[in-house]
CSV table of C-alpha atoms in Angstrom, one decimal:
chain,number,residue,atom,x,y,z
A,89,MET,CA,-58.3,15.1,-19.5
A,90,THR,CA,-61.4,17.2,-19.9
A,91,PRO,CA,-61.2,20.7,-21.3
A,92,ILE,CA,-62.3,22.2,-17.9
A,93,LEU,CA,-59.6,20.4,-16.0
A,94,LEU,CA,-57.0,21.4,-18.6
A,95,ALA,CA,-58.1,25.1,-18.3
A,96,ILE,CA,-57.9,24.9,-14.5
A,97,ALA,CA,-54.5,23.3,-14.6
A,98,CYS,CA,-53.2,26.0,-17.1
A,99,LEU,CA,-54.6,28.9,-15.0
A,100,THR,CA,-53.1,27.4,-11.8
A,101,LEU,CA,-49.7,27.1,-13.6
A,102,VAL,CA,-49.9,30.7,-14.9
A,103,THR,CA,-50.8,32.0,-11.4
A,104,LEU,CA,-48.1,30.2,-9.6
A,105,SER,CA,-45.5,31.2,-12.2
A,106,TYR,CA,-46.5,34.9,-11.9
A,107,GLY,CA,-46.4,34.6,-8.1
A,108,TRP,CA,-42.9,33.2,-8.3
A,109,LEU,CA,-41.9,36.0,-10.7
A,110,CYS,CA,-43.2,38.6,-8.3
A,111,ALA,CA,-41.3,37.1,-5.4
A,112,ALA,CA,-38.0,36.7,-7.3
A,113,SER,CA,-38.2,40.1,-9.2
A,114,PRO,CA,-40.6,42.5,-7.7
A,115,PHE,CA,-39.7,45.3,-10.1
A,116,GLY,CA,-40.2,45.3,-13.8
A,117,ASP,CA,-39.5,47.8,-16.6
A,118,CYS,CA,-41.8,50.8,-16.8
A,119,ARG,CA,-44.3,50.4,-19.6
A,120,LYS,CA,-44.3,54.0,-20.6
A,121,CYS,CA,-40.6,54.5,-21.1
A,122,ARG,CA,-39.7,50.8,-21.6
A,123,GLY,CA,-37.1,50.9,-18.8
A,124,TRP,CA,-35.1,53.9,-20.2
A,125,GLY,CA,-36.3,56.4,-17.6
A,126,PHE,CA,-37.0,59.0,-20.3
A,127,ALA,CA,-38.8,59.5,-23.6
A,128,MET,CA,-36.9,59.5,-26.9
A,129,LYS,CA,-37.4,62.5,-29.3
A,130,THR,CA,-36.2,63.2,-32.7
A,131,ASP,CA,-34.7,66.5,-33.7
A,132,ARG,CA,-35.4,68.3,-37.1
A,133,LYS,CA,-32.7,66.2,-38.8
A,134,GLY,CA,-34.4,62.9,-37.6
A,135,ARG,CA,-31.7,62.0,-35.1
A,136,GLN,CA,-32.7,60.4,-31.8
A,137,LYS,CA,-32.1,62.4,-28.7
A,138,ARG,CA,-33.1,62.2,-25.1
A,139,GLY,CA,-36.5,63.7,-24.1
A,140,LYS,CA,-38.1,64.5,-20.8
A,141,ASP,CA,-37.8,62.3,-17.7
A,142,CYS,CA,-40.6,59.8,-17.3
A,143,ARG,CA,-43.2,60.9,-14.9
A,144,ARG,CA,-44.7,57.5,-14.2
A,145,CYS,CA,-41.5,55.9,-12.9
A,146,LYS,CA,-39.8,59.2,-11.8
A,147,ALA,CA,-36.9,58.5,-14.2
A,148,THR,CA,-35.9,55.2,-12.6
A,149,GLY,CA,-37.1,53.0,-15.4
A,150,LYS,CA,-38.6,50.5,-13.0
A,151,ARG,CA,-42.1,50.0,-11.6
A,152,ILE,CA,-43.5,47.6,-9.0
A,153,ARG,CA,-45.3,44.6,-10.4
A,154,THR,CA,-49.1,44.4,-9.8
A,155,GLY,CA,-48.8,41.1,-8.0
A,156,ARG,CA,-46.1,42.4,-5.7
A,157,TRP,CA,-48.1,45.6,-5.0
A,158,LEU,CA,-51.1,43.5,-4.0
A,159,TYR,CA,-49.0,41.3,-1.8
A,160,ASN,CA,-47.4,44.3,-0.1
A,161,ARG,CA,-50.9,45.9,0.5
A,162,TRP,CA,-52.2,42.6,2.0
A,163,ALA,CA,-49.2,42.2,4.3
A,164,ARG,CA,-49.4,45.8,5.5
A,165,ILE,CA,-53.1,45.3,6.3
A,166,TYR,CA,-52.5,41.9,8.0
A,167,ARG,CA,-49.7,43.3,10.2
A,168,ALA,CA,-51.8,46.3,11.2
A,169,GLY,CA,-54.8,44.1,12.1
A,170,THR,CA,-53.0,41.4,14.1
A,171,ASP,CA,-52.1,42.2,17.7
A,172,THR,CA,-49.9,39.4,19.0
A,173,PRO,CA,-49.9,39.2,22.8
A,174,ARG,CA,-46.5,39.4,24.5
A,175,PRO,CA,-45.3,36.4,26.5
A,176,LYS,CA,-45.6,36.7,30.3
A,177,GLY,CA,-42.5,38.1,32.0
A,178,ILE,CA,-41.6,40.4,29.1
A,179,ARG,CA,-42.6,44.1,29.4
């Protein structure tokens, strides 16, 4: 197998795997708070304590994956642009 075909096969596999992941689990952990929903702070004694709520995920700890966001955007545009005619006899 030539290196070009191998690269194409690997890219196709990665793309299909990411597409499956976005369909099966559209939400992932927030990258800023790592899924906690808030930042961790340390007090003066060095103990960990809860910080402010995460502004990126609005304290949910979840974010929508990029692939799912693109699919949702495409589907919304597609639905808005298609005008399916009604069958005759139905108002």
